[in-house]
Tab-separated table of N, CA, C and O in Angstrom:
chain	number	residue	atom	x	y	z
U	1	MET	N	0.816	-1.193	0.000
U	1	MET	CA	0.000	0.000	0.000
U	1	MET	C	0.861	1.259	0.000
U	1	MET	O	0.462	2.268	-0.531
U	2	ALA	N	2.078	1.179	0.628
U	2	ALA	CA	2.960	2.337	0.654
U	2	ALA	C	3.368	2.729	-0.751
U	2	ALA	O	3.437	3.917	-1.085
U	3	LYS	N	3.640	1.721	-1.567
U	3	LYS	CA	4.022	2.019	-2.948
U	3	LYS	C	2.862	2.653	-3.694
U	3	LYS	O	3.033	3.572	-4.473
U	4	LYS	N	1.643	2.156	-3.404
U	4	LYS	CA	0.453	2.689	-4.047
U	4	LYS	C	0.223	4.144	-3.663
U	4	LYS	O	-0.198	4.948	-4.476
U	5	LEU	N	0.499	4.469	-2.384
U	5	LEU	CA	0.325	5.843	-1.922
U	5	LEU	C	1.348	6.789	-2.527
U	5	LEU	O	1.054	7.950	-2.778
U	6	THR	N	2.555	6.294	-2.731
U	6	THR	CA	3.609	7.180	-3.204
U	6	THR	C	3.654	7.316	-4.720
U	6	THR	O	4.311	8.207	-5.235
U	7	GLU	N	2.981	6.433	-5.444
U	7	GLU	CA	2.960	6.557	-6.908
U	7	GLU	C	2.165	7.798	-7.297
U	7	GLU	O	1.015	7.971	-6.904
U	8	ASP	N	2.773	8.633	-8.057
U	8	ASP	CA	2.137	9.876	-8.516
U	8	ASP	C	1.405	10.581	-7.377
U	8	ASP	O	0.249	10.942	-7.484
U	9	LEU	N	2.089	10.763	-6.294
U	9	LEU	CA	1.510	11.334	-5.085
U	9	LEU	C	0.942	12.728	-5.326
U	9	LEU	O	-0.074	13.104	-4.761
U	10	TRP	N	1.567	13.467	-6.179
U	10	TRP	CA	1.163	14.855	-6.379
U	10	TRP	C	0.069	15.007	-7.446
U	10	TRP	O	-0.474	16.085	-7.606
U	11	ASP	N	-0.256	13.915	-8.127
U	11	ASP	CA	-1.329	13.959	-9.140
U	11	ASP	C	-2.655	13.645	-8.451
U	11	ASP	O	-2.963	12.507	-8.133
U	12	ARG	N	-3.466	14.663	-8.202
U	12	ARG	CA	-4.708	14.496	-7.463
U	12	ARG	C	-5.759	13.708	-8.242
U	12	ARG	O	-6.678	13.144	-7.646
U	13	SER	N	-5.626	13.672	-9.558
U	13	SER	CA	-6.619	12.920	-10.333
U	13	SER	C	-6.503	11.420	-10.071
U	13	SER	O	-7.431	10.674	-10.342
U	14	LYS	N	-5.407	10.951	-9.542
U	14	LYS	CA	-5.201	9.530	-9.264
U	14	LYS	C	-5.519	9.164	-7.813
U	14	LYS	O	-5.286	8.043	-7.396
U	15	ASP	N	-6.063	10.107	-7.055
U	15	ASP	CA	-6.383	9.843	-5.656
U	15	ASP	C	-7.434	8.752	-5.513
U	15	ASP	O	-7.270	7.835	-4.726
U	16	GLY	N	-8.533	8.871	-6.229
U	16	GLY	CA	-9.591	7.852	-6.191
U	16	GLY	C	-10.080	7.609	-4.776
U	16	GLY	O	-10.396	8.532	-4.037
U	17	SER	N	-10.145	6.338	-4.381
U	17	SER	CA	-10.666	5.980	-3.056
U	17	SER	C	-9.641	6.248	-1.954
U	17	SER	O	-9.973	6.192	-0.786
U	18	ASN	N	-8.401	6.525	-2.310
U	18	ASN	CA	-7.339	6.814	-1.333
U	18	ASN	C	-7.121	8.316	-1.166
U	18	ASN	O	-6.022	8.747	-0.853
U	19	ARG	N	-8.181	9.073	-1.389
U	19	ARG	CA	-8.034	10.526	-1.359
U	19	ARG	C	-7.544	11.033	0.000
U	19	ARG	O	-6.600	11.819	0.069
U	20	GLU	N	-8.120	10.590	1.074
U	20	GLU	CA	-7.741	11.068	2.402
U	20	GLU	C	-6.318	10.658	2.791
U	20	GLU	O	-5.550	11.507	3.241
U	21	PRO	N	-5.918	9.378	2.641
U	21	PRO	CA	-4.542	9.023	2.999
U	21	PRO	C	-3.506	9.748	2.144
U	21	PRO	O	-2.470	10.181	2.650
U	22	ARG	N	-3.801	9.904	0.853
U	22	ARG	CA	-2.838	10.588	-0.021
U	22	ARG	C	-2.757	12.073	0.325
U	22	ARG	O	-1.676	12.654	0.309
U	23	SER	N	-3.890	12.688	0.657
U	23	SER	CA	-3.880	14.097	1.049
U	23	SER	C	-3.087	14.282	2.339
U	23	SER	O	-2.296	15.227	2.465
U	24	PHE	N	-3.311	13.364	3.297
U	24	PHE	CA	-2.564	13.442	4.549
U	24	PHE	C	-1.073	13.253	4.296
U	24	PHE	O	-0.238	13.957	4.879
U	25	PHE	N	-0.707	12.334	3.434
U	25	PHE	CA	0.700	12.080	3.113
U	25	PHE	C	1.341	13.307	2.476
U	25	PHE	O	2.457	13.690	2.825
U	26	ARG	N	0.625	13.938	1.541
U	26	ARG	CA	1.146	15.184	0.930
U	26	ARG	C	1.332	16.260	1.995
U	26	ARG	O	2.338	16.956	2.032
U	27	PHE	N	0.328	16.399	2.871
U	27	PHE	CA	0.396	17.386	3.942
U	27	PHE	C	1.595	17.110	4.864
U	27	PHE	O	2.322	18.021	5.251
U	28	ALA	N	1.803	15.847	5.210
U	28	ALA	CA	2.914	15.471	6.091
U	28	ALA	C	4.258	15.784	5.440
U	28	ALA	O	5.176	16.258	6.103
U	29	ILE	N	4.397	15.532	4.164
U	29	ILE	CA	5.649	15.823	3.450
U	29	ILE	C	5.918	17.321	3.451
U	29	ILE	O	7.027	17.773	3.752
U	30	ILE	N	4.912	18.109	3.139
U	30	ILE	CA	5.081	19.572	3.092
U	30	ILE	C	5.393	20.108	4.489
U	30	ILE	O	6.306	20.933	4.660
U	31	LEU	N	4.662	19.627	5.492
U	31	LEU	CA	4.895	20.075	6.862
U	31	LEU	C	6.304	19.716	7.336
U	31	LEU	O	6.983	20.536	7.953
U	32	THR	N	6.764	18.520	7.012
U	32	THR	CA	8.114	18.100	7.380
U	32	THR	C	9.160	18.971	6.687
U	32	THR	O	10.145	19.384	7.311
U	33	ALA	N	8.954	19.269	5.423
U	33	ALA	CA	9.906	20.117	4.695
U	33	ALA	C	9.975	21.517	5.307
U	33	ALA	O	11.066	22.069	5.499
U	34	VAL	N	8.837	22.090	5.627
U	34	VAL	CA	8.814	23.418	6.239
U	34	VAL	C	9.493	23.383	7.607
U	34	VAL	O	10.272	24.273	7.951
U	35	PHE	N	9.213	22.329	8.374
U	35	PHE	CA	9.814	22.183	9.697
U	35	PHE	C	11.330	22.086	9.598
U	35	PHE	O	12.054	22.750	10.344
U	36	VAL	N	11.829	21.287	8.657
U	36	VAL	CA	13.278	21.134	8.482
U	36	VAL	C	13.904	22.457	8.046
U	36	VAL	O	14.945	22.863	8.562
U	37	ILE	N	13.273	23.135	7.133
U	37	ILE	CA	13.786	24.434	6.686
U	37	ILE	C	13.810	25.419	7.857
U	37	ILE	O	14.786	26.136	8.062
U	38	PHE	N	12.745	25.434	8.630
U	38	PHE	CA	12.659	26.344	9.772
U	38	PHE	C	13.744	26.048	10.799
U	38	PHE	O	14.380	26.952	11.321
U	39	LEU	N	13.999	24.770	11.072
U	39	LEU	CA	14.961	24.413	12.105
U	39	LEU	C	16.413	24.602	11.698
U	39	LEU	O	17.248	24.960	12.511
U	40	PHE	N	16.727	24.341	10.455
U	40	PHE	CA	18.135	24.330	10.064
U	40	PHE	C	18.576	25.537	9.239
U	40	PHE	O	19.768	25.806	9.163
U	41	LEU	N	17.680	26.250	8.634
U	41	LEU	CA	18.096	27.385	7.813
U	41	LEU	C	17.823	28.725	8.478
U	41	LEU	O	18.313	29.749	8.020
U	42	LYS	N	17.060	28.722	9.533
U	42	LYS	CA	16.787	29.953	10.257
U	42	LYS	C	18.054	30.421	10.977
U	42	LYS	O	18.913	29.622	11.315
U	43	LYS	N	18.165	31.701	11.210
U	43	LYS	CA	19.359	32.256	11.847
U	43	LYS	C	19.588	31.668	13.246
U	43	LYS	O	20.706	31.397	13.646
U	44	ASP	N	18.518	31.470	13.998
U	44	ASP	CA	18.604	30.920	15.355
U	44	ASP	C	18.158	29.455	15.307
U	44	ASP	O	17.095	29.096	15.784
U	45	ASN	N	19.011	28.599	14.754
U	45	ASN	CA	18.592	27.226	14.497
U	45	ASN	C	19.032	26.250	15.579
U	45	ASN	O	19.701	26.601	16.547
U	46	VAL	N	18.647	24.996	15.402
U	46	VAL	CA	18.900	23.938	16.380
U	46	VAL	C	20.394	23.715	16.589
U	46	VAL	O	20.844	23.491	17.715
U	47	ILE	N	21.168	23.793	15.544
U	47	ILE	CA	22.614	23.577	15.657
U	47	ILE	C	23.225	24.617	16.586
U	47	ILE	O	24.056	24.297	17.438
U	48	ARG	N	22.794	25.839	16.469
U	48	ARG	CA	23.307	26.892	17.363
U	48	ARG	C	22.851	26.671	18.799
U	48	ARG	O	23.575	26.975	19.738
U	49	TRP	N	21.641	26.147	18.981
U	49	TRP	CA	21.160	25.853	20.330
U	49	TRP	C	22.041	24.791	20.971
U	49	TRP	O	22.393	24.892	22.142
U	50	ILE	N	22.383	23.763	20.214
U	50	ILE	CA	23.226	22.686	20.730
U	50	ILE	C	24.616	23.221	21.069
U	50	ILE	O	25.184	22.912	22.121
U	51	GLN	N	25.185	24.026	20.163
U	51	GLN	CA	26.498	24.620	20.431
U	51	GLN	C	26.452	25.500	21.675
U	51	GLN	O	27.389	25.487	22.489
U	52	ALA	N	25.395	26.253	21.842
U	52	ALA	CA	25.257	27.110	23.023
U	52	ALA	C	25.179	26.266	24.291
U	52	ALA	O	25.741	26.628	25.326
U	53	GLY	N	24.504	25.134	24.214
U	53	GLY	CA	24.428	24.235	25.361
U	53	GLY	C	25.793	23.706	25.760
U	53	GLY	O	26.138	23.661	26.946
U	54	PHE	N	26.600	23.307	24.764
U	54	PHE	CA	27.958	22.840	25.054
U	54	PHE	C	28.811	23.954	25.647
U	54	PHE	O	29.583	23.735	26.576
U	55	THR	N	28.675	25.150	25.107
U	55	THR	CA	29.433	26.294	25.617
U	55	THR	C	29.050	26.591	27.074
U	55	THR	O	29.926	26.818	27.909
U	56	LEU	N	27.752	26.575	27.357
U	56	LEU	CA	27.300	26.828	28.725
U	56	LEU	C	27.835	25.777	29.690
U	56	LEU	O	28.282	26.101	30.797
U	57	ARG	N	27.802	24.515	29.282
U	57	ARG	CA	28.309	23.448	30.150
U	57	ARG	C	29.796	23.640	30.427
U	57	ARG	O	30.260	23.497	31.552
U	58	SER	N	30.553	24.003	29.397
U	58	SER	CA	31.989	24.235	29.558
U	58	SER	C	32.250	25.417	30.492
U	58	SER	O	33.117	25.356	31.365
U	59	GLN	N	31.489	26.477	30.318
U	59	GLN	CA	31.672	27.654	31.164
U	59	GLN	C	31.294	27.378	32.614
U	59	GLN	O	31.943	27.880	33.537
U	60	ARG	N	30.267	26.556	32.831
U	60	ARG	CA	29.901	26.192	34.214
U	60	ARG	C	31.020	25.414	34.882
U	60	ARG	O	31.327	25.632	36.057
U	61	ARG	N	31.649	24.496	34.123
U	61	ARG	CA	32.775	23.740	34.688
U	61	ARG	C	33.927	24.672	35.030
U	61	ARG	O	34.575	24.525	36.064
U	62	GLN	N	34.196	25.657	34.165
U	62	GLN	CA	35.265	26.618	34.434
U	62	GLN	C	34.945	27.448	35.676
U	62	GLN	O	35.822	27.705	36.506
U	63	ILE	N	33.699	27.870	35.810
U	63	ILE	CA	33.293	28.663	36.974
U	63	ILE	C	33.464	27.848	38.245
U	63	ILE	O	33.976	28.348	39.252
U	64	GLU	N	33.061	26.575	38.214
U	64	GLU	CA	33.215	25.725	39.394
U	64	GLU	C	34.686	25.555	39.762
U	64	GLU	O	35.042	25.589	40.939
U	65	ALA	N	35.555	25.389	38.759
U	65	ALA	CA	36.985	25.240	39.022
U	65	ALA	C	37.564	26.514	39.629
U	65	ALA	O	38.352	26.460	40.585
U	66	VAL	N	37.171	27.664	39.104
U	66	VAL	CA	37.672	28.944	39.625
U	66	VAL	C	37.154	29.175	41.046
U	66	VAL	O	37.900	29.649	41.915
U	67	GLU	N	35.897	28.822	41.301
U	67	GLU	CA	35.363	28.985	42.655
U	67	GLU	C	36.092	28.083	43.648
U	67	GLU	O	36.376	28.496	44.784
U	68	ALA	N	36.412	26.868	43.236
U	68	ALA	CA	37.156	25.959	44.116
U	68	ALA	C	38.556	26.505	44.387
U	68	ALA	O	39.038	26.463	45.528
U	69	GLU	N	39.202	27.032	43.366
U	69	GLU	CA	40.534	27.621	43.534
U	69	GLU	C	40.467	28.842	44.448
U	69	GLU	O	41.327	29.033	45.310
U	70	ASN	N	39.437	29.666	44.288
U	70	ASN	CA	39.267	30.836	45.160
U	70	ASN	C	39.064	30.423	46.615
U	70	ASN	O	39.607	31.049	47.527
U	71	ALA	N	38.273	29.389	46.825
U	71	ALA	CA	38.056	28.907	48.195
U	71	ALA	C	39.369	28.406	48.792
U	71	ALA	O	39.660	28.670	49.969
U	72	ARG	N	40.163	27.696	48.014
U	72	ARG	CA	41.460	27.211	48.493
U	72	ARG	C	42.368	28.383	48.857
U	72	ARG	O	43.015	28.399	49.902
U	73	LEU	N	42.408	29.392	47.991
U	73	LEU	CA	43.251	30.563	48.248
U	73	LEU	C	42.757	31.341	49.476
U	73	LEU	O	43.576	31.861	50.253
U	74	ASP	N	41.436	31.441	49.645
U	74	ASP	CA	40.894	32.114	50.836
U	74	ASP	C	41.314	31.391	52.107
U	74	ASP	O	41.672	32.027	53.107
U	75	ARG	N	41.271	30.049	52.095
U	75	ARG	CA	41.716	29.282	53.263
U	75	ARG	C	43.201	29.515	53.520
U	75	ARG	O	43.628	29.669	54.672
U	76	GLN	N	43.984	29.583	52.455
U	76	GLN	CA	45.425	29.806	52.614
U	76	GLN	C	45.689	31.205	53.175
U	76	GLN	O	46.533	31.377	54.059
U	77	ILE	N	44.992	32.193	52.688
U	77	ILE	CA	45.149	33.567	53.198
U	77	ILE	C	44.780	33.616	54.675
U	77	ILE	O	45.496	34.226	55.482
U	78	GLU	N	43.679	32.983	55.041
U	78	GLU	CA	43.259	32.959	56.443
U	78	GLU	C	44.316	32.305	57.310
U	78	GLU	O	44.670	32.818	58.377
U	79	LEU	N	44.849	31.178	56.846
U	79	LEU	CA	45.870	30.468	57.615
U	79	LEU	C	47.139	31.303	57.761
U	79	LEU	O	47.711	31.395	58.847
U	80	LEU	N	47.585	31.930	56.666
U	80	LEU	CA	48.816	32.721	56.709
U	80	LEU	C	48.660	33.995	57.526
U	80	LEU	O	49.627	34.479	58.116
U	81	SER	N	47.464	34.543	57.572
U	81	SER	CA	47.283	35.788	58.315
U	81	SER	C	47.056	35.553	59.808
U	81	SER	O	47.185	36.485	60.594
U	82	THR	N	46.730	34.333	60.200
U	82	THR	CA	46.475	34.083	61.618
U	82	THR	C	47.558	33.245	62.304
U	82	THR	O	47.670	33.293	63.517
U	83	ASN	N	48.336	32.527	61.562
U	83	ASN	CA	49.311	31.620	62.151
U	83	ASN	C	50.715	32.008	61.698
U	83	ASN	O	51.069	31.861	60.530
U	84	ARG	N	51.522	32.491	62.619
U	84	ARG	CA	52.875	32.959	62.290
U	84	ARG	C	53.757	31.822	61.782
U	84	ARG	O	54.546	32.011	60.854
U	85	ASP	N	53.630	30.636	62.367
U	85	ASP	CA	54.453	29.503	61.927
U	85	ASP	C	54.155	29.113	60.477
U	85	ASP	O	55.055	28.816	59.703
U	86	SER	N	52.896	29.120	60.115
U	86	SER	CA	52.552	28.773	58.734
U	86	SER	C	53.047	29.845	57.763
U	86	SER	O	53.490	29.532	56.655
U	87	LEU	N	52.994	31.113	58.165
U	87	LEU	CA	53.518	32.192	57.337
U	87	LEU	C	55.020	32.039	57.152
U	87	LEU	O	55.551	32.189	56.045
U	88	GLU	N	55.715	31.708	58.210
U	88	GLU	CA	57.165	31.525	58.131
U	88	GLU	C	57.507	30.333	57.219
U	88	GLU	O	58.398	30.429	56.379
U	89	THR	N	56.794	29.254	57.383
U	89	THR	CA	57.031	28.077	56.539
U	89	THR	C	56.755	28.404	55.071
U	89	THR	O	57.524	28.027	54.184
U	90	TYR	N	55.677	29.128	54.821
U	90	TYR	CA	55.332	29.515	53.451
U	90	TYR	C	56.427	30.391	52.847
U	90	TYR	O	56.847	30.190	51.707
U	91	ALA	N	56.909	31.369	53.603
U	91	ALA	CA	57.951	32.273	53.108
U	91	ALA	C	59.241	31.509	52.833
U	91	ALA	O	59.938	31.781	51.852
U	92	ARG	N	59.566	30.560	53.675
U	92	ARG	CA	60.789	29.779	53.476
U	92	ARG	C	60.676	28.905	52.220
U	92	ARG	O	61.615	28.829	51.432
U	93	GLU	N	59.544	28.251	52.073
U	93	GLU	CA	59.389	27.338	50.940
U	93	GLU	C	59.195	28.082	49.620
U	93	GLU	O	59.735	27.676	48.593
U	94	ARG	N	58.434	29.130	49.658
U	94	ARG	CA	58.069	29.815	48.422
U	94	ARG	C	59.118	30.837	47.982
U	94	ARG	O	59.425	30.961	46.801
U	95	PHE	N	59.652	31.597	48.928
U	95	PHE	CA	60.541	32.694	48.584
U	95	PHE	C	61.963	32.491	49.094
U	95	PHE	O	62.788	33.410	49.012
U	96	TYR	N	62.247	31.323	49.633
U	96	TYR	CA	63.588	30.949	50.121
U	96	TYR	C	64.108	31.909	51.194
U	96	TYR	O	65.268	32.249	51.220
U	97	PHE	N	63.227	32.373	52.076
U	97	PHE	CA	63.640	33.211	53.197
U	97	PHE	C	64.408	32.356	54.205
U	97	PHE	O	64.240	31.142	54.267
U	98	SER	N	65.215	33.014	54.977
U	98	SER	CA	65.957	32.296	56.025
U	98	SER	C	66.172	33.225	57.209
U	98	SER	O	66.097	34.449	57.093
U	99	LYS	N	66.449	32.614	58.337
U	99	LYS	CA	66.805	33.407	59.522
U	99	LYS	C	68.288	33.727	59.442
U	99	LYS	O	69.030	33.116	58.675
U	100	GLU	N	68.714	34.672	60.258
U	100	GLU	CA	70.131	35.030	60.272
U	100	GLU	C	70.966	33.829	60.685
U	100	GLU	O	70.637	33.103	61.616
U	101	GLY	N	72.035	33.596	59.923
U	101	GLY	CA	72.944	32.519	60.234
U	101	GLY	C	72.564	31.199	59.596
U	101	GLY	O	73.302	30.220	59.698
U	102	GLU	N	71.397	31.106	58.915
U	102	GLU	CA	70.999	29.865	58.251
U	102	GLU	C	71.483	29.869	56.815
U	102	GLU	O	71.581	30.923	56.177
U	103	ASP	N	71.798	28.723	56.312
U	103	ASP	CA	72.160	28.572	54.909
U	103	ASP	C	70.952	27.987	54.174
U	103	ASP	O	70.290	27.077	54.661
U	104	VAL	N	70.687	28.520	52.969
U	104	VAL	CA	69.564	28.025	52.163
U	104	VAL	C	70.149	27.299	50.971
U	104	VAL	O	70.965	27.853	50.215
U	105	TYR	N	69.730	26.073	50.802
U	105	TYR	CA	70.142	25.271	49.654
U	105	TYR	C	68.916	25.044	48.779
U	105	TYR	O	67.899	24.521	49.237
U	106	ILE	N	69.033	25.383	47.520
U	106	ILE	CA	67.907	25.227	46.599
U	106	ILE	C	68.208	24.019	45.713
U	106	ILE	O	69.197	24.006	44.968
U	107	ILE	N	67.338	23.041	45.790
U	107	ILE	CA	67.489	21.841	44.973
U	107	ILE	C	66.263	21.764	44.064
U	107	ILE	O	65.128	21.624	44.526
U	108	GLU	N	66.484	21.887	42.800
U	108	GLU	CA	65.386	21.861	41.816
U	108	GLU	C	65.184	20.435	41.342
U	108	GLU	O	66.109	19.651	41.234
U	109	ASP	N	63.962	20.082	41.090
U	109	ASP	CA	63.627	18.738	40.604
U	109	ASP	C	64.012	18.562	39.147
U	109	ASP	O	63.911	19.375	38.331
């Protein structure tokens, strides 16, 4: 029956007793074509929506990473500003500070 419906689909004189199914089939084809044109050729199309979704997901991951790094740095600032020993250790390790009379040896990996 599918072959019968699709034979000369656009010739209405051949509709006969299959007038309603053939009319619906023509309507479905036209509607599908318009829908595809609307979705893919319009300036704000589905492909751009998908790309925007990927971009948003990537940016959310970046924001979460930056927020985690900021929280870590805030904890470090709090620790260094309240604990003299941790500040001294940080200065020695990071900037190679030393007390008077100490020798500093720098060994690079």
